[in-house]
XYZ file of C-alpha atoms in Angstrom:
665
model
C -30.313 58.810 -40.164
C -28.633 60.426 -37.165
C -30.114 57.727 -34.954
C -28.725 54.975 -37.209
C -25.304 56.604 -37.275
C -25.363 57.022 -33.520
C -26.281 53.371 -33.060
C -23.500 52.262 -35.405
C -20.938 54.407 -33.614
C -22.148 53.022 -30.283
C -21.711 49.434 -31.490
C -18.211 50.219 -32.756
C -17.335 51.855 -29.430
C -18.650 48.816 -27.527
C -16.585 46.459 -29.718
C -13.448 48.552 -29.255
C -14.032 48.708 -25.497
C -14.607 44.942 -25.351
C -11.323 44.220 -27.168
C -9.445 46.764 -25.072
C -10.771 45.307 -21.820
C -9.742 41.805 -22.902
C -6.244 42.953 -23.849
C -5.909 44.895 -20.608
C -7.175 42.011 -18.511
C -4.707 39.614 -20.151
C -1.847 41.770 -18.892
C -3.199 43.025 -15.555
C -5.258 40.023 -14.424
C -2.911 37.205 -15.451
C -3.440 34.166 -13.242
C -6.839 35.264 -11.918
C -9.157 32.245 -11.940
C -12.673 31.401 -10.907
C -13.187 27.808 -9.735
C -16.758 26.713 -10.427
C -16.245 22.987 -9.721
C -18.371 21.688 -6.846
C -15.367 20.313 -4.927
C -13.076 23.277 -5.774
C -10.620 20.939 -7.491
C -8.553 23.828 -8.857
C -8.507 26.036 -5.765
C -5.150 26.026 -3.999
C -5.338 24.302 -0.634
C -4.602 26.075 2.669
C -1.522 23.892 3.078
C -0.128 25.195 -0.216
C -0.586 28.782 0.975
C 1.179 28.040 4.271
C 4.049 26.201 2.573
C 4.608 29.038 0.098
C 4.418 31.762 2.761
C 6.514 30.044 5.439
C 9.666 29.336 3.431
C 12.788 30.193 5.423
C 15.183 29.766 2.520
C 14.657 30.498 -1.184
C 13.608 27.749 -3.574
C 14.281 27.836 -7.314
C 11.891 26.200 -9.765
C 13.071 25.785 -13.356
C 10.347 25.031 -15.901
C 11.754 23.381 -19.024
C 9.131 23.793 -21.760
C 9.744 23.267 -25.490
C 7.762 26.179 -26.928
C 8.211 25.397 -30.630
C 7.495 21.676 -30.298
C 4.004 22.299 -28.844
C 2.738 24.467 -31.706
C 1.027 21.438 -33.222
C -0.009 19.977 -29.837
C -2.891 22.143 -28.531
C -3.374 20.159 -25.319
C 0.266 20.630 -24.317
C 0.252 24.295 -25.322
C -2.804 25.041 -23.187
C -1.465 22.992 -20.286
C 1.869 24.769 -20.528
C 0.117 28.110 -20.050
C -1.762 26.684 -17.062
C 1.503 25.499 -15.476
C 3.127 28.903 -15.970
C 0.168 30.678 -14.377
C 0.192 28.331 -11.405
C 3.922 28.771 -10.885
C 3.450 32.550 -10.884
C 0.771 32.138 -8.184
C 3.225 30.166 -6.053
C 5.888 32.843 -6.521
C 3.443 35.620 -5.640
C 2.283 33.811 -2.478
C 5.869 33.207 -1.331
C 6.803 36.877 -1.226
C 9.828 36.312 -3.440
C 11.082 33.138 -1.739
C 10.115 31.030 -4.775
C 12.189 32.013 -7.788
C 11.048 31.012 -11.253
C 13.062 30.331 -14.388
C 11.315 29.594 -17.702
C 13.670 27.722 -20.041
C 13.072 26.641 -23.637
C 15.471 23.699 -24.230
C 15.937 24.015 -27.970
C 17.619 21.096 -29.750
C 21.421 20.854 -29.509
C 21.713 23.578 -26.864
C 23.192 23.679 -23.367
C 19.658 23.985 -21.997
C 18.743 20.631 -23.547
C 21.856 19.053 -22.033
C 20.969 20.502 -18.613
C 17.432 19.145 -18.860
C 18.679 15.680 -19.708
C 21.314 15.746 -16.956
C 18.670 16.731 -14.390
C 16.591 13.667 -15.269
C 13.869 15.210 -17.432
C 12.236 12.980 -20.046
C 12.293 14.120 -23.663
C 9.277 12.764 -25.553
C 9.554 12.056 -29.267
C 7.535 14.460 -31.429
C 7.724 12.509 -34.699
C 9.710 15.282 -36.374
C 13.213 13.968 -36.795
C 15.246 13.993 -33.580
C 13.285 16.802 -31.957
C 12.259 16.073 -28.377
C 9.512 17.652 -26.287
C 10.686 18.634 -22.799
C 8.028 19.588 -20.262
C 9.250 19.193 -16.698
C 10.355 21.040 -13.591
C 13.619 20.940 -11.670
C 13.567 22.354 -8.147
C 16.604 23.229 -6.033
C 16.845 24.368 -2.425
C 19.309 26.375 -0.391
C 21.429 23.314 0.413
C 21.560 22.161 -3.235
C 19.101 19.341 -2.708
C 17.114 18.669 -5.877
C 13.609 17.444 -6.744
C 12.463 16.652 -10.293
C 9.126 16.302 -12.086
C 10.410 14.516 -15.222
C 7.351 15.095 -17.444
C 4.061 16.955 -16.932
C 1.295 15.049 -18.673
C -1.914 17.034 -19.379
C -3.922 13.934 -18.465
C -2.723 14.356 -14.877
C -3.613 18.034 -14.520
C -5.686 17.369 -11.385
C -2.448 16.333 -9.644
C -0.504 19.420 -10.657
C -0.848 21.308 -7.370
C 0.018 18.200 -5.391
C 3.174 17.619 -7.448
C 4.344 21.226 -7.146
C 3.551 21.585 -3.448
C 5.164 18.256 -2.654
C 8.327 19.403 -4.423
C 8.455 22.692 -2.521
C 7.726 20.973 0.782
C 10.589 18.521 0.355
C 12.983 21.290 -0.708
C 12.059 23.505 2.244
C 12.101 20.738 4.869
C 15.418 18.927 4.461
C 15.370 17.778 8.099
C 12.825 14.987 8.347
C 10.865 13.999 11.437
C 11.649 10.603 12.927
C 8.929 7.975 12.954
C 9.034 4.297 13.835
C 7.546 1.475 11.773
C 6.893 -1.890 13.413
C 5.471 -4.356 10.907
C 4.694 -8.039 10.630
C 4.210 -7.589 6.855
C 7.225 -7.210 4.504
C 6.865 -3.463 3.934
C 10.611 -3.218 3.295
C 10.583 -6.129 0.840
C 11.422 -8.845 3.326
C 13.451 -11.960 2.715
C 13.756 -13.439 -0.812
C 10.916 -15.836 -1.561
C 11.977 -18.964 -3.479
C 8.460 -19.080 -4.960
C 9.100 -15.734 -6.690
C 11.621 -15.103 -9.492
C 12.239 -11.443 -8.708
C 13.741 -9.975 -5.567
C 11.051 -8.552 -3.281
C 10.699 -4.785 -3.526
C 9.707 -2.392 -0.723
C 6.068 -1.401 -0.682
C 5.504 2.056 -2.114
C 3.828 3.217 1.092
C 7.174 2.779 2.878
C 9.050 4.390 -0.026
C 6.840 7.464 0.185
C 7.031 7.607 3.980
C 10.813 7.736 3.623
C 10.494 10.727 1.287
C 8.793 12.751 4.009
C 10.103 11.272 7.251
C 13.166 9.698 8.793
C 11.789 6.157 9.026
C 13.280 3.819 11.619
C 12.271 0.163 11.456
C 11.471 -1.095 14.966
C 11.822 -4.814 15.633
C 8.496 -6.577 16.300
C 9.883 -7.952 19.587
C 11.312 -4.628 20.816
C 11.300 -4.224 24.603
C 11.485 -0.433 24.360
C 10.512 2.304 21.902
C 13.290 4.862 21.202
C 12.596 8.196 22.856
C 13.305 10.250 19.721
C 10.403 8.657 17.841
C 7.324 10.876 17.783
C 4.950 8.524 15.944
C 4.937 4.717 15.909
C 3.197 3.018 12.986
C 2.243 -0.575 13.854
C 1.165 -2.880 11.016
C -0.530 -6.267 11.457
C 0.659 -7.129 15.005
C 0.461 -10.939 15.156
C 1.107 -12.642 18.482
C 2.920 -9.622 19.887
C 4.719 -10.384 23.139
C 3.507 -8.742 26.314
C 6.945 -7.179 26.752
C 6.508 -5.328 23.447
C 2.921 -4.418 24.301
C 4.173 -2.970 27.588
C 6.747 -0.879 25.686
C 3.970 0.497 23.435
C 1.764 1.139 26.474
C 4.483 3.246 28.122
C 5.289 4.987 24.826
C 1.672 6.156 24.576
C 1.446 7.195 28.241
C 4.518 9.413 27.923
C 3.013 11.244 24.929
C 3.929 9.118 21.917
C 1.428 8.910 19.046
C 0.359 5.644 17.405
C -1.027 4.753 13.975
C -2.220 1.148 14.331
C -3.324 -1.202 11.544
C -5.048 -4.412 12.629
C -6.955 -6.859 10.444
C -9.292 -9.849 10.958
C -8.293 -11.228 7.537
C -5.119 -9.916 5.892
C -4.769 -11.288 2.349
C -1.219 -9.917 2.124
C -0.109 -12.089 5.052
C 1.841 -14.756 3.109
C 4.906 -16.058 5.004
C 8.158 -16.205 2.975
C 8.674 -19.497 1.205
C 5.034 -20.507 1.519
C 2.820 -21.130 -1.497
C -0.017 -18.531 -1.550
C -2.590 -21.336 -1.831
C -1.185 -23.002 1.288
C -1.127 -19.658 3.084
C -4.911 -19.405 2.714
C -5.307 -21.999 5.459
C -3.014 -20.177 7.891
C -4.176 -17.592 10.462
C -4.261 -14.134 8.882
C -5.694 -12.085 11.715
C -4.042 -9.513 13.985
C -5.272 -7.724 17.077
C -4.072 -6.028 20.277
C -7.039 -6.650 22.601
C -5.271 -5.667 25.836
C -4.025 -2.314 24.539
C -7.188 -1.536 22.581
C -9.278 -2.261 25.661
C -7.166 0.173 27.712
C -7.709 2.752 24.960
C -11.491 2.235 24.983
C -12.209 0.165 21.845
C -12.241 -3.440 20.675
C -12.017 -5.216 17.321
C -15.053 -7.449 16.821
C -13.459 -10.922 16.572
C -13.791 -13.162 13.515
C -15.891 -10.647 11.554
C -15.307 -8.525 8.456
C -17.450 -5.682 7.158
C -19.490 -5.936 3.963
C -21.015 -2.951 2.219
C -23.350 -3.308 -0.749
C -23.328 0.350 -1.697
C -19.547 0.793 -1.856
C -18.730 -2.706 -3.169
C -15.888 -2.865 -5.695
C -16.722 -4.400 -9.089
C -14.539 -7.447 -9.802
C -14.273 -9.849 -12.728
C -15.890 -13.257 -12.178
C -17.125 -16.066 -14.389
C -15.098 -18.184 -16.769
C -12.205 -17.089 -18.944
C -14.373 -17.365 -22.048
C -17.378 -15.637 -20.468
C -16.129 -13.106 -17.897
C -18.541 -10.742 -16.192
C -18.489 -8.158 -13.421
C -19.930 -8.611 -9.941
C -20.056 -6.590 -6.724
C -17.546 -7.830 -4.131
C -19.047 -6.571 -0.889
C -15.975 -7.124 1.315
C -13.877 -4.858 -0.925
C -15.079 -1.305 -0.428
C -14.465 1.922 -2.320
C -15.272 4.258 0.542
C -15.438 7.943 -0.273
C -16.668 11.421 0.445
C -19.541 11.083 -2.019
C -21.034 8.169 -0.066
C -20.414 9.735 3.341
C -17.806 7.208 4.508
C -15.035 9.668 5.391
C -15.214 12.130 8.271
C -15.421 15.708 7.011
C -14.504 17.183 10.396
C -11.149 15.443 10.910
C -7.997 16.843 9.315
C -6.804 13.434 8.142
C -9.906 12.517 6.131
C -11.605 15.882 5.614
C -10.297 16.439 2.088
C -9.878 12.857 0.896
C -12.140 11.616 -1.880
C -11.864 7.828 -2.050
C -10.094 4.898 -0.398
C -9.989 1.191 -1.193
C -10.333 -1.262 1.699
C -10.229 -5.058 1.532
C -11.897 -7.340 4.117
C -11.746 -4.694 6.832
C -12.738 -5.407 10.405
C -15.128 -3.476 12.640
C -14.367 -1.478 15.777
C -16.762 -0.744 18.608
C -16.446 1.335 21.743
C -15.900 -0.554 24.979
C -18.597 -0.204 27.571
C -17.513 2.282 30.215
C -14.709 3.740 28.064
C -13.675 7.261 29.058
C -11.864 8.098 25.829
C -13.410 9.929 22.909
C -13.853 7.751 19.801
C -14.119 9.837 16.625
C -15.089 7.924 13.459
C -12.715 8.497 10.553
C -13.933 5.809 8.123
C -17.312 4.073 8.225
C -19.421 1.904 5.987
C -22.740 3.116 4.645
C -25.963 1.899 6.245
C -26.195 -0.812 3.552
C -23.723 -2.954 5.499
C -23.471 -6.141 7.505
C -20.986 -8.228 9.502
C -19.734 -11.325 7.685
C -17.959 -14.204 9.484
C -14.320 -14.558 8.473
C -14.922 -18.267 7.872
C -17.283 -17.375 5.005
C -14.672 -15.350 3.091
C -11.292 -16.812 4.082
C -10.993 -19.248 1.164
C -11.873 -18.103 -2.387
C -15.248 -16.504 -1.549
C -17.957 -16.343 -4.205
C -18.996 -12.683 -4.825
C -22.397 -13.793 -6.148
C -23.137 -15.833 -3.019
C -22.114 -12.925 -0.783
C -24.631 -10.744 -2.607
C -27.388 -13.374 -2.361
C -26.798 -13.852 1.369
C -26.463 -10.127 2.072
C -28.825 -8.804 4.758
C -28.316 -5.130 5.548
C -28.147 -4.075 9.193
C -29.264 -0.534 8.268
C -26.415 0.765 10.416
C -22.929 2.107 9.803
C -19.905 0.049 10.860
C -16.761 1.699 12.240
C -13.664 0.907 10.150
C -11.158 3.479 11.439
C -11.229 5.846 14.404
C -9.236 8.452 16.259
C -8.924 7.889 20.016
C -8.265 10.860 22.293
C -8.438 11.527 26.011
C -6.746 10.327 29.187
C -5.981 6.609 29.447
C -4.622 4.305 32.133
C -1.995 1.639 31.685
C -2.974 -1.752 30.308
C -0.502 -3.318 32.791
C -1.543 -2.192 36.291
C 0.416 -5.104 37.812
C 3.730 -3.844 36.472
C 6.091 -4.957 33.726
C 5.078 -8.400 32.411
C 7.553 -11.252 32.789
C 9.883 -12.283 30.014
C 8.469 -15.395 28.407
C 10.818 -18.420 28.568
C 12.312 -19.635 25.287
C 10.609 -22.678 23.754
C 12.020 -25.968 24.972
C 14.019 -28.025 22.491
C 14.162 -31.830 22.299
C 16.607 -33.478 24.696
C 20.122 -32.989 23.394
C 18.845 -30.815 20.581
C 19.256 -27.161 19.694
C 17.478 -24.172 21.128
C 15.796 -21.834 18.621
C 18.792 -19.491 18.802
C 21.216 -22.265 17.880
C 22.766 -22.929 21.331
C 23.047 -26.553 22.445
C 20.959 -27.561 25.461
C 22.362 -29.989 27.971
C 20.284 -33.027 28.750
C 19.790 -31.990 32.355
C 19.054 -28.341 31.620
C 15.599 -26.754 31.603
C 14.390 -23.401 30.353
C 14.066 -20.769 33.067
C 10.563 -20.397 34.417
C 8.735 -17.160 33.875
C 8.289 -15.058 36.975
C 5.281 -12.883 37.709
C 5.028 -9.167 36.872
C 7.905 -7.094 38.202
C 7.769 -3.658 39.761
C 9.062 -0.985 37.399
C 9.892 2.204 39.351
C 9.736 4.252 36.147
C 6.371 2.845 35.056
C 3.680 5.353 34.111
C 0.195 4.373 35.220
C -1.760 7.160 33.506
C -1.228 9.556 30.636
C -0.412 13.095 31.680
C -1.914 14.604 28.544
C -4.574 13.409 26.129
C -3.417 10.551 23.945
C -3.791 10.680 20.164
C -4.169 7.288 18.488
C -5.564 6.279 15.096
C -6.726 2.687 14.624
C -7.490 1.220 11.174
C -9.031 -2.241 10.731
C -7.441 -3.117 7.378
C -3.791 -3.820 6.551
C -4.297 -4.785 2.887
C -5.022 -1.147 2.046
C -1.273 -0.502 2.385
C -0.422 -2.865 -0.482
C 0.495 -1.256 -3.802
C -2.373 -2.794 -5.779
C -4.975 -1.058 -3.659
C -3.847 2.518 -4.213
C -1.291 3.022 -6.992
C -0.571 1.959 -10.554
C 2.589 2.338 -12.603
C 2.292 5.257 -14.992
C 3.976 5.190 -18.414
C 3.959 8.019 -20.926
C 2.898 6.787 -24.390
C 2.963 3.296 -22.889
C 6.770 3.231 -22.970
C 8.426 5.838 -20.772
C 8.267 4.993 -17.030
C 6.782 7.962 -15.217
C 6.722 6.521 -11.716
C 3.492 5.727 -9.933
C 0.081 7.335 -10.023
C -2.515 6.958 -7.311
C -5.822 5.172 -7.875
C -7.147 5.992 -4.421
C -6.255 8.122 -1.418
C -4.860 5.278 0.735
C -1.336 6.673 0.616
C -2.625 10.191 1.289
C -4.418 8.889 4.365
C -1.299 7.222 5.798
C 1.086 10.112 5.134
C -1.481 12.654 6.294
C -2.158 10.663 9.469
C 1.541 10.305 10.308
C 2.173 13.987 9.611
C -0.835 15.116 11.641
C 0.086 12.852 14.554
C 3.621 14.265 14.471
C 2.239 17.745 15.016
C 2.146 19.347 11.535
C -0.882 19.885 9.318
C 0.639 21.484 6.200
C 1.526 18.211 4.535
C -1.935 16.872 5.300
C -3.812 19.513 3.327
C -1.119 19.322 0.637
C -1.568 15.586 0.101
C -5.325 15.564 0.317
C -6.177 16.795 -3.143
C -9.337 15.283 -4.576
C -9.645 12.965 -7.531
C -11.531 14.344 -10.498
C -13.646 11.200 -10.965
C -17.310 11.884 -10.220
C -19.450 8.727 -10.089
C -23.095 8.765 -11.206
C -24.657 7.696 -7.915
C -28.195 7.258 -9.287
C -26.900 5.097 -12.131
C -24.918 3.023 -9.630
C -28.013 2.562 -7.458
C -30.094 1.392 -10.442
C -27.323 -0.997 -11.448
C -26.991 -2.456 -7.923
C -30.738 -3.042 -7.568
C -31.012 -4.668 -10.985
C -27.919 -6.770 -10.320
C -29.442 -8.012 -7.072
C -32.607 -9.064 -8.911
C -30.408 -10.779 -11.485
C -28.583 -12.744 -8.771
C -31.851 -13.872 -7.202
C -33.123 -15.115 -10.561
C -29.822 -16.865 -11.252
C -30.073 -18.644 -7.919
C -33.569 -19.878 -8.841
C -32.153 -21.403 -11.986
C -29.355 -23.137 -10.058
C -31.807 -24.463 -7.468
C -34.095 -25.823 -10.192
C -31.156 -27.459 -11.935
C -29.935 -29.094 -8.724
C -33.436 -30.275 -7.824
C -34.046 -31.858 -11.201
C -30.646 -33.544 -11.367
C -31.232 -35.016 -7.915
C -34.621 -36.304 -8.999
C -33.189 -37.908 -12.165
C -30.337 -39.501 -10.182
C -32.864 -40.945 -7.728
C -34.984 -42.400 -10.544
C -31.907 -43.941 -12.133
C -30.897 -45.497 -8.819
C -34.354 -47.035 -8.517
C -33.926 -48.698 -11.955
C -31.045 -50.674 -10.539
C -27.271 -50.408 -10.635
C -26.937 -52.977 -13.444
C -29.067 -51.079 -15.912
C -27.507 -50.138 -19.224
C -26.419 -46.560 -19.680
C -28.255 -46.485 -22.995
C -31.668 -46.828 -21.438
C -34.839 -45.085 -22.592
C -36.078 -42.445 -20.171
C -39.048 -43.502 -18.087
C -42.214 -41.377 -18.147
C -41.256 -39.945 -14.742
C -37.809 -38.951 -15.977
C -39.207 -37.519 -19.185
C -41.750 -35.466 -17.224
C -39.002 -34.220 -14.890
C -36.813 -33.181 -17.812
C -39.683 -31.433 -19.563
C -40.536 -29.595 -16.344
C -36.902 -28.548 -15.922
C -36.653 -27.335 -19.501
C -39.826 -25.322 -19.032
C -38.495 -23.777 -15.816
C -35.149 -23.084 -17.437
C -36.759 -21.281 -20.368
C -38.991 -19.257 -18.029
C -36.126 -18.194 -15.797
C -33.846 -17.382 -18.728
C -36.626 -15.213 -20.089
C -36.803 -13.517 -16.701
C -33.027 -12.997 -16.719
C -33.247 -11.364 -20.143
C -36.079 -9.159 -18.903
C -34.032 -8.084 -15.877
C -30.994 -7.301 -18.020
C -33.156 -5.488 -20.544
C -34.814 -3.488 -17.768
C -31.391 -2.645 -16.342
C -30.245 -1.297 -19.701
C -33.569 0.492 -20.207
C -33.373 2.181 -16.790
C -29.831 3.417 -17.380
C -30.512 4.449 -20.988
C -33.684 6.234 -19.900
C -31.770 8.114 -17.226
C -29.102 9.012 -19.786
C -31.776 10.248 -22.200
C -33.312 12.453 -19.507
C -29.902 13.884 -18.592
C -29.143 14.580 -22.252
C -32.536 16.228 -22.663
C -31.874 18.470 -19.661
C -28.419 19.392 -20.964
C -29.245 19.743 -24.662
C -32.838 20.944 -24.733
C -33.933 22.252 -21.344
C -31.040 24.599 -20.594
C -31.134 26.321 -23.994
C -34.921 26.497 -23.634
C -34.573 28.197 -20.248
C -32.060 30.667 -21.711
C -34.401 31.315 -24.646
C -37.365 31.899 -22.319
C -35.315 34.332 -20.256
C -34.279 36.165 -23.435
C -37.890 36.332 -24.646
C -39.003 37.553 -21.238
C -36.380 40.275 -21.254
C -37.387 41.244 -24.778
C -41.055 41.501 -23.825
C -40.178 43.452 -20.698
C -38.004 45.924 -22.609
C -40.656 46.272 -25.312
C -43.256 47.200 -22.721
C -40.835 49.612 -21.100
C -40.243 51.365 -24.453
C -44.012 51.516 -25.088
C -44.577 53.044 -21.664
C -41.739 55.522 -22.215
C -43.231 56.637 -25.562
C -46.656 56.944 -23.965
C -45.239 59.121 -21.182
C -43.375 61.231 -23.749
C -46.576 61.705 -25.783
C -48.492 62.816 -22.677
C -45.669 65.149 -21.717
């Protein structure tokens, strides 16, 4: 009886201690977290730590959170607690430089008016006129303001990015100057009569302007301003040698370059030109002279195809759409080993979307160091631009795909000493194009009948010309310009399908550009801040099974098309032999009848094969899913049960041995 009472008291004491420890931990260990995700998605990045610790002036963050309105919304209530904990971590890391204010904007109060005036979005709760406010207003020492209008629990993986971005912008009011030289309408460009709406700036330029003082540099500039630290060049088409010389000297004197070239830029549609007509126009860009001086070259007239990272696109008819792998559009990512883990720009990125990217290769005898940033997988090949320049067929690209079993270089960092691409001096100024006799010059000035455009002289000696870089250059070259377009990296986000919430990223293309510009300009904090991973985790084995089955499906489909074409040709030939004057209502000859019967037999056989392939595809994926479910549902509990039984047996034997020893003693 004493033993039973002792055991009962022990259990009560354990329960009391357990509750006490939990209560104590809630108050003393608030904000302590353990991140067990494989990619540490919820571990604060080093850049966040540096931003929080290096603040020179205080920053105030006001969290507006409607406490009463979330009582019946568990997801918002839990997320609200998570936001509060994270804000306290920021404040603790900053050493008091980040000041927090938690505000409950109750209806018809000054707090609600302040929230609305600051730009926060009040979501309807369905209870009268009550609104749910859940946003953050940040202010800096100079009264600049940043706002997160509404924190949606669905976007929790972006929470650290949003907060750190806000603090960064508040603590760095003076922006670094960068130059942007583009042959694409990044700033919206001229109005296009083919479009009803005014052209809008690309979001990549909008975001660059949030972080940097962006100066647009004319594509025909003869000099690069000295206060520009980084020059971003996009789609350089037919760049003059004078401008190339200016870029050459900019690099030699220590300027950094982020260069985007492209063998086939789908976004290259001149203003006022129908997109269908633009398909027949040149869409390539390159800087062979400068790239050669820097130690690389863009393989001409070739784009990269990658079967493993191919993007799924909708094909087929409107009534019978289906998905197919489009091998020249690539979803390159960390999971497939496409992004360099050792470089600061790509080390923490998760996925990027590229469209008809070109391929770089190192020049023979180059003295620079070429570090791969983005590559294809080994399931890749080079595809002639002519094969994909006009409405390419994704199915045909898959059928014709022959892997080179080698990776292709899509983006690279170039470092080291380089020599000038213009050893003969400054190139001559090209003469203006001649106009018809008595006509107008391109600039609008009238030409006299006896006048002639000035002839171009040879290279001129430039006393200030640099012939070699004093320090190592730092250049990043990317072989795709389409990746900058909005549709390849962002989508408009709307809360409840109605309230505009700005844009949300689909890929890390924007992170790559902003991180690259920031890193080239000499800072790395923004890089690690922007490079937060996406939470999507693809099932690679399932994708592999699907790709292999889809390839078998395409081969079978091609057999059917070949058989159909063969038989139709044979029937047409037999009809021609009957004579052109024969009636259309003729009876099929034995040869025609035999051909049709043979075709029908082949068609039935191949359709049966197609069904078998599709059935096997579904069976393979379902079987894999069943095995995964078995491991999750049955195996793990079984392992736990076996461990528990083992411990029970072990303890039983220990007690038996203890009693035996006590009896002997």
